[in-house]
Amino acid sequence: MAVRLLSHELSDLCLGKPALRSLSLTSTIAEALEVLKTSDDNFVSVWSCDHNPKTSPCFETAAGFHDDDDCRCVGKICIVDVICFLCRDENLVSPSVALNHPVSALFPEIPGLVLHVEPSCSLLEAIDLMLDGAQNLVVPIKPKLSNKRLKHKGREFCWLTQEDVIRFLLSSIGLFSPIPALSIDTLNIISSEVLTVEYHSPASAAIGAISRALLEQTSVAVVDSEGALIGEISPFTLACCDETVAAAVKTLSSGDLMAYIDCGGPPEELVKVVSAKLKEENLIGMLQHFTVSMSNGVFSSASSSSDEECSMAALVSPLPRPGRLSRSMSYSARMVRRSEAIVCHPKSSLVAVMIQAIAHRVNYVWVIEDDCSLVGIVTFSDMLKVFRENFETMA
């Protein structure tokens, strides 16, 4: 059984994966928003076919070179990239101008986040690439697996993430016994290096932390004055919102921002607060953009349910995004969840934490003590390191 697991190729993990939604590197941010608003995935892939290193700053392959015959994925973007971009002072003044920038303006200056690999790439090689910093592995879809959706010069692609690998390893968790039953404390995979913001502090103070959390696939913990975990500002939750959340980030406290993005839509009183503060700060461009978005139904869909109904819906079904189309019940459909943090205890077992993260579609779980004091965070990357070390003994 162990030999069989080690022999798996990435093509085995691609079964049932949808073809990537793609966007040209020459697209504007506004055009990217339109694609993101109708996508079932948090991220959309950005492609270039000119193979020009100057216009493909994030382009890299696992082998260190590119294929001149194919279009290549040069990066990925999500709504959070747009939100953080609009939070810049100059862009809040005129968001319409900011949205006409090329989509490349959203790319982080970090190469290797997206890598092309062949379907024959082994599971071990994929894990090593992810531990080296790759977040998405772009894999060609074999013709017999293709759903004839979007192609790049006759080929379709899907991508694999840390979540896909962890989910796959969970299906064979018994092979790693007794490791999965050990506590995360015993395995020494709790990281104390966490991103935090105080509950009453301005949410704008967390913009840098939000951008970093997006890059690290983690989240920003919201704590009280004594360091107890209250909630989080998660890129995952922000990715289920409209780009006008940038206005809320710039005008609300961190605690109020949690309430604003909670359960798929903002409370009426906070909408009024944001509007008043935008007017007070003379951010007329963002105020107009914000007002139009609210008038298009963002607020009405969020306020129509009670808190209890909203909480239950967030657990069992996809909710409409603010200002977006409703999602289907497909596996890839994004789930709008509350900003209540997903937590575990230092003595929680590795397998229990894996299941928690997968169930909530996040790449991390917060670790707290019984008094809610924040201990640290456990990520998929931490988990992959444990499994990678144990692969050596299985070979």
mmCIF file of C-alpha atoms in Angstrom:
data_model
loop_
_atom_site.group_PDB
_atom_site.id
_atom_site.type_symbol
_atom_site.label_atom_id
_atom_site.label_comp_id
_atom_site.label_asym_id
_atom_site.label_seq_id
_atom_site.Cartn_x
_atom_site.Cartn_y
_atom_site.Cartn_z
ATOM 1 C CA MET A 1 0.000 0.000 0.000
ATOM 2 C CA ALA A 2 2.827 2.423 0.869
ATOM 3 C CA VAL A 3 4.559 1.724 -2.438
ATOM 4 C CA ARG A 4 1.323 2.395 -4.284
ATOM 5 C CA LEU A 5 0.904 5.755 -2.538
ATOM 6 C CA LEU A 6 4.466 6.758 -3.380
ATOM 7 C CA SER A 7 3.919 5.810 -7.017
ATOM 8 C CA HIS A 8 1.006 8.208 -7.536
ATOM 9 C CA GLU A 9 1.354 10.884 -10.217
ATOM 10 C CA LEU A 10 -0.377 14.255 -10.306
ATOM 11 C CA SER A 11 -2.687 12.993 -13.032
ATOM 12 C CA ASP A 12 -4.304 10.842 -10.321
ATOM 13 C CA LEU A 13 -5.137 13.967 -8.323
ATOM 14 C CA CYS A 14 -6.536 15.760 -11.371
ATOM 15 C CA LEU A 15 -9.496 13.412 -11.779
ATOM 16 C CA GLY A 16 -12.664 15.489 -11.687
ATOM 17 C CA LYS A 17 -10.817 18.811 -11.480
ATOM 18 C CA PRO A 18 -12.415 21.541 -13.630
ATOM 19 C CA ALA A 19 -10.497 23.354 -16.347
ATOM 20 C CA LEU A 20 -9.055 26.679 -15.268
ATOM 21 C CA ARG A 21 -10.880 29.917 -15.918
ATOM 22 C CA SER A 22 -8.310 32.032 -17.702
ATOM 23 C CA LEU A 23 -7.527 35.691 -18.125
ATOM 24 C CA SER A 24 -5.101 37.387 -20.481
ATOM 25 C CA LEU A 25 -2.133 39.268 -19.059
ATOM 26 C CA THR A 26 -3.248 42.255 -21.153
ATOM 27 C CA SER A 27 -6.627 42.429 -19.359
ATOM 28 C CA THR A 28 -7.537 45.286 -17.046
ATOM 29 C CA ILE A 29 -8.396 44.856 -13.384
ATOM 30 C CA ALA A 30 -12.012 45.716 -14.225
ATOM 31 C CA GLU A 31 -12.108 42.854 -16.739
ATOM 32 C CA ALA A 32 -10.562 40.559 -14.133
ATOM 33 C CA LEU A 33 -13.337 41.506 -11.713
ATOM 34 C CA GLU A 34 -15.978 40.441 -14.202
ATOM 35 C CA VAL A 35 -14.355 37.013 -14.504
ATOM 36 C CA LEU A 36 -13.971 36.657 -10.736
ATOM 37 C CA LYS A 37 -17.597 37.575 -10.139
ATOM 38 C CA THR A 38 -18.790 34.613 -12.204
ATOM 39 C CA SER A 39 -16.127 32.125 -11.155
ATOM 40 C CA ASP A 40 -16.595 29.180 -8.803
ATOM 41 C CA ASP A 41 -12.994 29.471 -7.655
ATOM 42 C CA ASN A 42 -11.419 32.085 -5.394
ATOM 43 C CA PHE A 43 -8.619 32.625 -7.898
ATOM 44 C CA VAL A 44 -8.483 33.085 -11.647
ATOM 45 C CA SER A 45 -5.376 32.176 -13.627
ATOM 46 C CA VAL A 46 -3.570 34.813 -15.707
ATOM 47 C CA TRP A 47 -1.950 33.690 -18.971
ATOM 48 C CA SER A 48 0.609 35.047 -21.392
ATOM 49 C CA CYS A 49 1.556 33.692 -24.806
ATOM 50 C CA ASP A 50 4.381 36.056 -25.706
ATOM 51 C CA HIS A 51 6.957 34.387 -23.415
ATOM 52 C CA ASN A 52 8.485 37.764 -22.657
ATOM 53 C CA PRO A 53 10.170 37.696 -19.215
ATOM 54 C CA LYS A 54 9.519 41.414 -18.791
ATOM 55 C CA THR A 55 5.777 40.891 -19.099
ATOM 56 C CA SER A 56 5.748 37.578 -17.248
ATOM 57 C CA PRO A 57 7.387 38.393 -13.899
ATOM 58 C CA CYS A 58 5.903 35.418 -12.083
ATOM 59 C CA PHE A 59 6.464 32.886 -14.833
ATOM 60 C CA GLU A 60 8.553 29.890 -13.851
ATOM 61 C CA THR A 61 8.411 26.155 -14.367
ATOM 62 C CA ALA A 62 9.427 23.356 -12.063
ATOM 63 C CA ALA A 63 12.313 22.654 -14.425
ATOM 64 C CA GLY A 64 13.375 26.299 -14.546
ATOM 65 C CA PHE A 65 12.443 26.961 -18.196
ATOM 66 C CA HIS A 66 9.358 27.529 -20.347
ATOM 67 C CA ASP A 67 8.000 25.942 -23.484
ATOM 68 C CA ASP A 68 7.905 28.390 -26.388
ATOM 69 C CA ASP A 69 5.121 26.421 -28.073
ATOM 70 C CA ASP A 70 2.465 26.835 -25.385
ATOM 71 C CA CYS A 71 0.638 29.592 -23.604
ATOM 72 C CA ARG A 72 1.704 29.747 -19.994
ATOM 73 C CA CYS A 73 0.034 30.608 -16.712
ATOM 74 C CA VAL A 74 2.032 33.500 -15.248
ATOM 75 C CA GLY A 75 0.114 34.090 -12.057
ATOM 76 C CA LYS A 76 -3.193 34.158 -10.233
ATOM 77 C CA ILE A 77 -5.409 36.847 -8.737
ATOM 78 C CA CYS A 78 -8.457 37.042 -6.511
ATOM 79 C CA ILE A 79 -10.817 39.677 -5.132
ATOM 80 C CA VAL A 80 -8.502 40.241 -2.153
ATOM 81 C CA ASP A 81 -5.775 41.442 -4.513
ATOM 82 C CA VAL A 82 -8.230 43.978 -5.895
ATOM 83 C CA ILE A 83 -9.402 45.054 -2.423
ATOM 84 C CA CYS A 84 -5.854 45.674 -1.199
ATOM 85 C CA PHE A 85 -5.038 47.526 -4.431
ATOM 86 C CA LEU A 86 -8.067 49.800 -4.041
ATOM 87 C CA CYS A 87 -7.143 50.484 -0.404
ATOM 88 C CA ARG A 88 -4.207 52.593 -1.559
ATOM 89 C CA ASP A 89 -5.002 56.251 -0.933
ATOM 90 C CA GLU A 90 -4.591 57.269 -4.566
ATOM 91 C CA ASN A 91 -6.959 54.521 -5.715
ATOM 92 C CA LEU A 92 -9.652 55.308 -3.146
ATOM 93 C CA VAL A 93 -9.863 58.794 -4.630
ATOM 94 C CA SER A 94 -10.628 57.403 -8.088
ATOM 95 C CA PRO A 95 -11.409 53.664 -8.117
ATOM 96 C CA SER A 96 -12.644 53.814 -11.714
ATOM 97 C CA VAL A 97 -9.192 54.909 -12.856
ATOM 98 C CA ALA A 98 -7.524 52.276 -10.662
ATOM 99 C CA LEU A 99 -9.655 49.501 -12.165
ATOM 100 C CA ASN A 100 -8.348 50.383 -15.619
ATOM 101 C CA HIS A 101 -4.797 49.423 -14.637
ATOM 102 C CA PRO A 102 -3.446 46.223 -16.202
ATOM 103 C CA VAL A 103 -4.027 43.091 -14.177
ATOM 104 C CA SER A 104 -0.268 42.684 -13.795
ATOM 105 C CA ALA A 105 -0.398 45.541 -11.264
ATOM 106 C CA LEU A 106 -1.906 43.037 -8.820
ATOM 107 C CA PHE A 107 0.910 40.508 -9.061
ATOM 108 C CA PRO A 108 3.100 40.102 -5.963
ATOM 109 C CA GLU A 109 6.820 40.488 -6.525
ATOM 110 C CA ILE A 110 7.426 36.876 -5.594
ATOM 111 C CA PRO A 111 8.284 34.373 -8.362
ATOM 112 C CA GLY A 112 7.319 30.730 -8.304
ATOM 113 C CA LEU A 113 3.884 30.964 -6.689
ATOM 114 C CA VAL A 114 2.461 29.266 -9.783
ATOM 115 C CA LEU A 115 4.435 26.501 -11.497
ATOM 116 C CA HIS A 116 3.791 24.388 -14.577
ATOM 117 C CA VAL A 117 4.350 20.658 -14.098
ATOM 118 C CA GLU A 118 3.670 17.575 -16.188
ATOM 119 C CA PRO A 119 0.925 15.058 -15.289
ATOM 120 C CA SER A 120 3.679 12.492 -14.705
ATOM 121 C CA CYS A 121 5.122 14.583 -11.864
ATOM 122 C CA SER A 122 5.167 12.417 -8.743
ATOM 123 C CA LEU A 123 3.315 13.156 -5.527
ATOM 124 C CA LEU A 124 6.639 13.509 -3.725
ATOM 125 C CA GLU A 125 7.923 16.005 -6.278
ATOM 126 C CA ALA A 126 4.698 18.012 -5.971
ATOM 127 C CA ILE A 127 4.994 18.171 -2.177
ATOM 128 C CA ASP A 128 8.616 19.308 -2.465
ATOM 129 C CA LEU A 129 7.606 22.095 -4.861
ATOM 130 C CA MET A 130 4.887 23.242 -2.479
ATOM 131 C CA LEU A 131 7.255 23.212 0.483
ATOM 132 C CA ASP A 132 9.604 25.347 -1.606
ATOM 133 C CA GLY A 133 6.883 27.993 -2.021
ATOM 134 C CA ALA A 134 4.652 26.969 -4.933
ATOM 135 C CA GLN A 135 0.972 27.541 -4.155
ATOM 136 C CA ASN A 136 -0.572 26.291 -7.384
ATOM 137 C CA LEU A 137 0.739 23.589 -9.710
ATOM 138 C CA VAL A 138 -0.626 23.962 -13.231
ATOM 139 C CA VAL A 139 -1.202 20.533 -14.757
ATOM 140 C CA PRO A 140 -2.317 19.717 -18.343
ATOM 141 C CA ILE A 141 -5.586 17.815 -18.425
ATOM 142 C CA LYS A 142 -5.480 14.668 -20.488
ATOM 143 C CA PRO A 143 -7.935 14.716 -23.435
ATOM 144 C CA LYS A 144 -10.072 11.944 -21.973
ATOM 145 C CA LEU A 145 -10.485 13.980 -18.778
ATOM 146 C CA SER A 146 -11.160 17.250 -20.560
ATOM 147 C CA ASN A 147 -14.578 18.894 -20.388
ATOM 148 C CA LYS A 148 -13.910 20.991 -23.508
ATOM 149 C CA ARG A 149 -14.254 24.251 -21.622
ATOM 150 C CA LEU A 150 -11.383 26.724 -22.081
ATOM 151 C CA LYS A 151 -8.183 25.874 -23.937
ATOM 152 C CA HIS A 152 -4.761 27.360 -24.546
ATOM 153 C CA LYS A 153 -3.607 26.427 -28.037
ATOM 154 C CA GLY A 154 -5.626 23.214 -27.927
ATOM 155 C CA ARG A 155 -4.740 22.234 -24.332
ATOM 156 C CA GLU A 156 -6.681 22.501 -21.104
ATOM 157 C CA PHE A 157 -5.229 22.833 -17.649
ATOM 158 C CA CYS A 158 -6.266 22.470 -14.037
ATOM 159 C CA TRP A 159 -4.306 23.363 -10.952
ATOM 160 C CA LEU A 160 -3.542 21.594 -7.733
ATOM 161 C CA THR A 161 -3.163 23.202 -4.320
ATOM 162 C CA GLN A 162 -1.987 22.192 -0.869
ATOM 163 C CA GLU A 163 -5.607 21.433 -0.008
ATOM 164 C CA ASP A 164 -5.815 18.924 -2.861
ATOM 165 C CA VAL A 165 -2.695 17.126 -1.642
ATOM 166 C CA ILE A 166 -3.801 17.100 2.012
ATOM 167 C CA ARG A 167 -7.214 15.785 0.982
ATOM 168 C CA PHE A 168 -5.517 13.035 -1.042
ATOM 169 C CA LEU A 169 -3.222 12.084 1.854
ATOM 170 C CA LEU A 170 -6.198 11.968 4.205
ATOM 171 C CA SER A 171 -7.717 9.235 2.044
ATOM 172 C CA SER A 172 -4.686 7.060 2.905
ATOM 173 C CA ILE A 173 -4.123 8.338 6.427
ATOM 174 C CA GLY A 174 -3.853 4.835 7.917
ATOM 175 C CA LEU A 175 -0.535 4.289 6.115
ATOM 176 C CA PHE A 176 1.085 6.943 8.303
ATOM 177 C CA SER A 177 0.086 5.440 11.658
ATOM 178 C CA PRO A 178 0.738 6.385 14.426
ATOM 179 C CA ILE A 179 1.680 9.927 13.244
ATOM 180 C CA PRO A 180 -1.889 11.166 12.522
ATOM 181 C CA ALA A 181 -3.001 10.355 16.066
ATOM 182 C CA LEU A 182 -0.217 12.425 17.652
ATOM 183 C CA SER A 183 -1.018 15.922 18.882
ATOM 184 C CA ILE A 184 0.088 18.949 16.917
ATOM 185 C CA ASP A 185 1.973 20.017 20.041
ATOM 186 C CA THR A 186 3.907 16.736 20.109
ATOM 187 C CA LEU A 187 4.671 17.057 16.398
ATOM 188 C CA ASN A 188 5.955 20.598 17.004
ATOM 189 C CA ILE A 189 4.061 22.112 14.082
ATOM 190 C CA ILE A 190 2.395 25.020 15.900
ATOM 191 C CA SER A 191 3.816 28.270 14.590
ATOM 192 C CA SER A 192 3.821 31.224 16.994
ATOM 193 C CA GLU A 193 4.506 33.657 14.140
ATOM 194 C CA VAL A 194 0.979 34.881 13.520
ATOM 195 C CA LEU A 195 -0.533 37.996 12.002
ATOM 196 C CA THR A 196 -2.716 39.849 14.504
ATOM 197 C CA VAL A 197 -4.709 43.048 14.814
ATOM 198 C CA GLU A 198 -6.431 44.454 17.882
ATOM 199 C CA TYR A 199 -10.244 44.414 17.862
ATOM 200 C CA HIS A 200 -10.703 48.187 18.302
ATOM 201 C CA SER A 201 -7.853 49.238 16.006
ATOM 202 C CA PRO A 202 -8.594 50.685 12.540
ATOM 203 C CA ALA A 203 -9.001 47.959 9.940
ATOM 204 C CA SER A 204 -6.784 50.019 7.658
ATOM 205 C CA ALA A 205 -3.876 49.116 9.957
ATOM 206 C CA ALA A 206 -4.353 45.495 8.885
ATOM 207 C CA ILE A 207 -4.044 46.051 5.114
ATOM 208 C CA GLY A 208 -0.417 44.979 5.057
ATOM 209 C CA ALA A 209 -1.227 41.939 7.198
ATOM 210 C CA ILE A 210 -4.117 40.991 4.891
ATOM 211 C CA SER A 211 -1.820 41.119 1.853
ATOM 212 C CA ARG A 212 0.763 39.007 3.636
ATOM 213 C CA ALA A 213 -1.883 36.525 4.815
ATOM 214 C CA LEU A 214 -3.020 36.130 1.219
ATOM 215 C CA LEU A 215 0.538 35.349 0.129
ATOM 216 C CA GLU A 216 1.094 32.949 3.024
ATOM 217 C CA GLN A 217 -2.366 31.351 2.663
ATOM 218 C CA THR A 218 -3.200 32.133 6.291
ATOM 219 C CA SER A 219 -5.316 34.792 8.012
ATOM 220 C CA VAL A 220 -5.212 37.784 10.355
ATOM 221 C CA ALA A 221 -6.225 37.048 13.936
ATOM 222 C CA VAL A 222 -8.392 39.659 15.667
ATOM 223 C CA VAL A 223 -7.523 39.721 19.364
ATOM 224 C CA ASP A 224 -8.526 41.679 22.446
ATOM 225 C CA SER A 225 -6.152 43.728 24.593
ATOM 226 C CA GLU A 226 -5.108 40.607 26.509
ATOM 227 C CA GLY A 227 -4.337 38.541 23.410
ATOM 228 C CA ALA A 228 -7.467 36.401 23.428
ATOM 229 C CA LEU A 229 -8.691 35.366 19.979
ATOM 230 C CA ILE A 230 -12.003 36.994 19.064
ATOM 231 C CA GLY A 231 -12.216 36.252 15.357
ATOM 232 C CA GLU A 232 -10.309 36.773 12.143
ATOM 233 C CA ILE A 233 -10.072 38.837 8.995
ATOM 234 C CA SER A 234 -9.578 36.077 6.494
ATOM 235 C CA PRO A 235 -8.609 36.445 2.834
ATOM 236 C CA PHE A 236 -10.896 33.447 2.265
ATOM 237 C CA THR A 237 -13.874 35.414 3.624
ATOM 238 C CA LEU A 238 -12.858 38.629 1.867
ATOM 239 C CA ALA A 239 -12.657 36.696 -1.411
ATOM 240 C CA CYS A 240 -16.403 36.092 -1.096
ATOM 241 C CA CYS A 241 -17.116 39.820 -0.957
ATOM 242 C CA ASP A 242 -17.404 42.669 -3.406
ATOM 243 C CA GLU A 243 -14.411 44.882 -4.233
ATOM 244 C CA THR A 244 -16.107 47.793 -2.474
ATOM 245 C CA VAL A 245 -15.129 46.167 0.836
ATOM 246 C CA ALA A 246 -12.038 48.342 0.326
ATOM 247 C CA ALA A 247 -14.199 51.234 1.524
ATOM 248 C CA ALA A 248 -15.052 49.344 4.720
ATOM 249 C CA VAL A 249 -11.405 48.443 5.313
ATOM 250 C CA LYS A 250 -10.457 52.125 5.127
ATOM 251 C CA THR A 251 -13.257 53.416 7.357
ATOM 252 C CA LEU A 252 -14.171 50.783 9.984
ATOM 253 C CA SER A 253 -12.476 49.261 12.997
ATOM 254 C CA SER A 254 -11.191 45.702 12.751
ATOM 255 C CA GLY A 255 -14.092 44.471 14.874
ATOM 256 C CA ASP A 256 -16.658 46.231 12.728
ATOM 257 C CA LEU A 257 -15.011 44.923 9.567
ATOM 258 C CA MET A 258 -15.534 41.368 10.849
ATOM 259 C CA ALA A 259 -19.239 42.122 11.189
ATOM 260 C CA TYR A 260 -19.308 43.824 7.791
ATOM 261 C CA ILE A 261 -17.940 40.813 5.889
ATOM 262 C CA ASP A 262 -19.730 38.244 8.051
ATOM 263 C CA CYS A 263 -22.333 35.960 6.538
ATOM 264 C CA GLY A 264 -22.164 37.258 2.987
ATOM 265 C CA GLY A 265 -23.231 40.862 3.383
ATOM 266 C CA PRO A 266 -22.974 44.048 5.477
ATOM 267 C CA PRO A 267 -25.470 45.183 8.173
ATOM 268 C CA GLU A 268 -27.401 48.318 7.279
ATOM 269 C CA GLU A 269 -25.953 50.377 10.128
ATOM 270 C CA LEU A 270 -22.383 49.659 9.031
ATOM 271 C CA VAL A 271 -23.224 50.556 5.429
ATOM 272 C CA LYS A 272 -24.356 53.949 6.718
ATOM 273 C CA VAL A 273 -21.173 54.350 8.760
ATOM 274 C CA VAL A 274 -18.983 53.593 5.744
ATOM 275 C CA SER A 275 -20.918 56.026 3.551
ATOM 276 C CA ALA A 276 -20.723 58.788 6.169
ATOM 277 C CA LYS A 277 -16.970 58.358 6.686
ATOM 278 C CA LEU A 278 -16.251 58.280 2.959
ATOM 279 C CA LYS A 279 -18.145 61.560 2.631
ATOM 280 C CA GLU A 280 -16.372 63.002 5.672
ATOM 281 C CA GLU A 281 -12.955 62.131 4.195
ATOM 282 C CA ASN A 282 -14.025 63.513 0.801
ATOM 283 C CA LEU A 283 -13.433 60.195 -0.967
ATOM 284 C CA ILE A 284 -16.119 60.995 -3.514
ATOM 285 C CA GLY A 285 -14.927 58.504 -6.138
ATOM 286 C CA MET A 286 -15.097 55.548 -3.768
ATOM 287 C CA LEU A 287 -18.362 56.857 -2.286
ATOM 288 C CA GLN A 288 -19.974 56.829 -5.730
ATOM 289 C CA HIS A 289 -18.620 53.354 -6.493
ATOM 290 C CA PHE A 290 -19.769 52.140 -3.061
ATOM 291 C CA THR A 291 -23.243 53.659 -3.408
ATOM 292 C CA VAL A 292 -23.816 52.085 -6.816
ATOM 293 C CA SER A 293 -22.784 48.685 -5.476
ATOM 294 C CA MET A 294 -25.175 48.988 -2.516
ATOM 295 C CA SER A 295 -28.041 50.041 -4.761
ATOM 296 C CA ASN A 296 -27.483 46.942 -6.900
ATOM 297 C CA GLY A 297 -28.609 44.675 -4.088
ATOM 298 C CA VAL A 298 -25.557 44.026 -1.940
ATOM 299 C CA PHE A 299 -27.253 45.116 1.261
ATOM 300 C CA SER A 300 -30.738 43.777 0.610
ATOM 301 C CA SER A 301 -29.624 40.155 0.192
ATOM 302 C CA ALA A 302 -27.637 40.262 3.416
ATOM 303 C CA SER A 303 -30.282 41.858 5.626
ATOM 304 C CA SER A 304 -33.178 39.636 4.612
ATOM 305 C CA SER A 305 -32.241 36.808 6.991
ATOM 306 C CA SER A 306 -31.953 36.677 10.731
ATOM 307 C CA ASP A 307 -28.581 36.075 12.365
ATOM 308 C CA GLU A 308 -29.620 32.529 13.199
ATOM 309 C CA GLU A 309 -30.734 31.811 9.633
ATOM 310 C CA CYS A 310 -27.552 33.342 8.305
ATOM 311 C CA SER A 311 -25.390 31.224 10.592
ATOM 312 C CA MET A 312 -27.124 28.014 9.576
ATOM 313 C CA ALA A 313 -27.000 28.902 5.880
ATOM 314 C CA ALA A 314 -23.290 29.593 6.062
ATOM 315 C CA LEU A 315 -22.749 26.079 7.373
ATOM 316 C CA VAL A 316 -24.849 24.131 4.909
ATOM 317 C CA SER A 317 -25.169 26.015 1.633
ATOM 318 C CA PRO A 318 -23.489 28.520 -0.651
ATOM 319 C CA LEU A 319 -24.768 32.061 -0.240
ATOM 320 C CA PRO A 320 -24.872 34.723 -2.940
ATOM 321 C CA ARG A 321 -21.820 36.936 -2.930
ATOM 322 C CA PRO A 322 -22.435 40.609 -2.371
ATOM 323 C CA GLY A 323 -23.181 41.898 -5.844
ATOM 324 C CA ARG A 324 -22.487 38.538 -7.488
ATOM 325 C CA LEU A 325 -24.231 35.601 -9.028
ATOM 326 C CA SER A 326 -25.382 32.717 -6.858
ATOM 327 C CA ARG A 327 -23.231 29.597 -6.768
ATOM 328 C CA SER A 328 -24.278 26.057 -7.513
ATOM 329 C CA MET A 329 -23.780 23.187 -5.062
ATOM 330 C CA SER A 330 -20.713 21.955 -6.941
ATOM 331 C CA TYR A 331 -17.517 20.887 -5.158
ATOM 332 C CA SER A 332 -15.662 23.934 -6.404
ATOM 333 C CA ALA A 333 -18.349 26.435 -5.379
ATOM 334 C CA ARG A 334 -17.057 28.905 -2.847
ATOM 335 C CA MET A 335 -18.673 28.794 0.568
ATOM 336 C CA VAL A 336 -19.386 32.064 2.301
ATOM 337 C CA ARG A 337 -18.535 31.505 5.947
ATOM 338 C CA ARG A 338 -18.653 33.624 9.059
ATOM 339 C CA SER A 339 -15.555 35.399 10.324
ATOM 340 C CA GLU A 340 -15.591 33.229 13.424
ATOM 341 C CA ALA A 341 -12.160 31.634 13.530
ATOM 342 C CA ILE A 342 -11.648 27.880 13.132
ATOM 343 C CA VAL A 343 -9.774 26.763 16.235
ATOM 344 C CA CYS A 344 -8.209 23.735 17.874
ATOM 345 C CA HIS A 345 -6.258 22.919 21.048
ATOM 346 C CA PRO A 346 -2.524 22.148 21.278
ATOM 347 C CA LYS A 347 -3.446 18.582 22.202
ATOM 348 C CA SER A 348 -5.663 18.131 19.132
ATOM 349 C CA SER A 349 -4.498 15.297 16.891
ATOM 350 C CA LEU A 350 -3.009 15.950 13.486
ATOM 351 C CA VAL A 351 -5.805 14.092 11.703
ATOM 352 C CA ALA A 352 -8.482 16.048 13.584
ATOM 353 C CA VAL A 353 -6.922 19.360 12.550
ATOM 354 C CA MET A 354 -6.627 18.156 8.946
ATOM 355 C CA ILE A 355 -10.319 17.324 8.887
ATOM 356 C CA GLN A 356 -11.222 20.703 10.421
ATOM 357 C CA ALA A 357 -9.284 22.633 7.803
ATOM 358 C CA ILE A 358 -10.643 20.604 4.883
ATOM 359 C CA ALA A 359 -14.217 20.829 6.164
ATOM 360 C CA HIS A 360 -14.020 24.617 6.348
ATOM 361 C CA ARG A 361 -12.014 24.995 3.102
ATOM 362 C CA VAL A 362 -9.136 26.865 4.764
ATOM 363 C CA ASN A 363 -5.381 26.226 4.762
ATOM 364 C CA TYR A 364 -4.890 26.726 8.484
ATOM 365 C CA VAL A 365 -6.399 26.295 11.953
ATOM 366 C CA TRP A 366 -5.826 28.643 14.894
ATOM 367 C CA VAL A 367 -4.496 27.068 18.094
ATOM 368 C CA ILE A 368 -5.858 28.402 21.386
ATOM 369 C CA GLU A 369 -5.852 27.503 25.066
ATOM 370 C CA ASP A 370 -9.000 26.907 27.125
ATOM 371 C CA ASP A 371 -9.150 30.622 28.008
ATOM 372 C CA CYS A 372 -9.088 31.519 24.275
ATOM 373 C CA SER A 373 -5.566 32.934 24.471
ATOM 374 C CA LEU A 374 -3.911 32.584 21.081
ATOM 375 C CA VAL A 375 -1.095 30.027 20.988
ATOM 376 C CA GLY A 376 -0.355 30.018 17.269
ATOM 377 C CA ILE A 377 -1.425 28.561 13.958
ATOM 378 C CA VAL A 378 -1.103 25.255 12.115
ATOM 379 C CA THR A 379 -1.030 25.369 8.312
ATOM 380 C CA PHE A 380 -1.247 22.858 5.480
ATOM 381 C CA SER A 381 2.416 23.575 4.832
ATOM 382 C CA ASP A 382 3.264 22.491 8.391
ATOM 383 C CA MET A 383 1.272 19.307 7.862
ATOM 384 C CA LEU A 384 2.958 18.562 4.543
ATOM 385 C CA LYS A 385 6.361 18.761 6.231
ATOM 386 C CA VAL A 386 5.306 16.015 8.653
ATOM 387 C CA PHE A 387 4.108 13.744 5.866
ATOM 388 C CA ARG A 388 7.167 14.474 3.732
ATOM 389 C CA GLU A 389 9.469 13.381 6.543
ATOM 390 C CA ASN A 390 7.499 10.167 6.950
ATOM 391 C CA PHE A 391 7.608 9.389 3.247
ATOM 392 C CA GLU A 392 11.314 8.768 3.703
ATOM 393 C CA THR A 393 10.621 5.843 6.039
ATOM 394 C CA MET A 394 7.974 4.418 3.689
ATOM 395 C CA ALA A 395 10.216 4.256 0.640
#
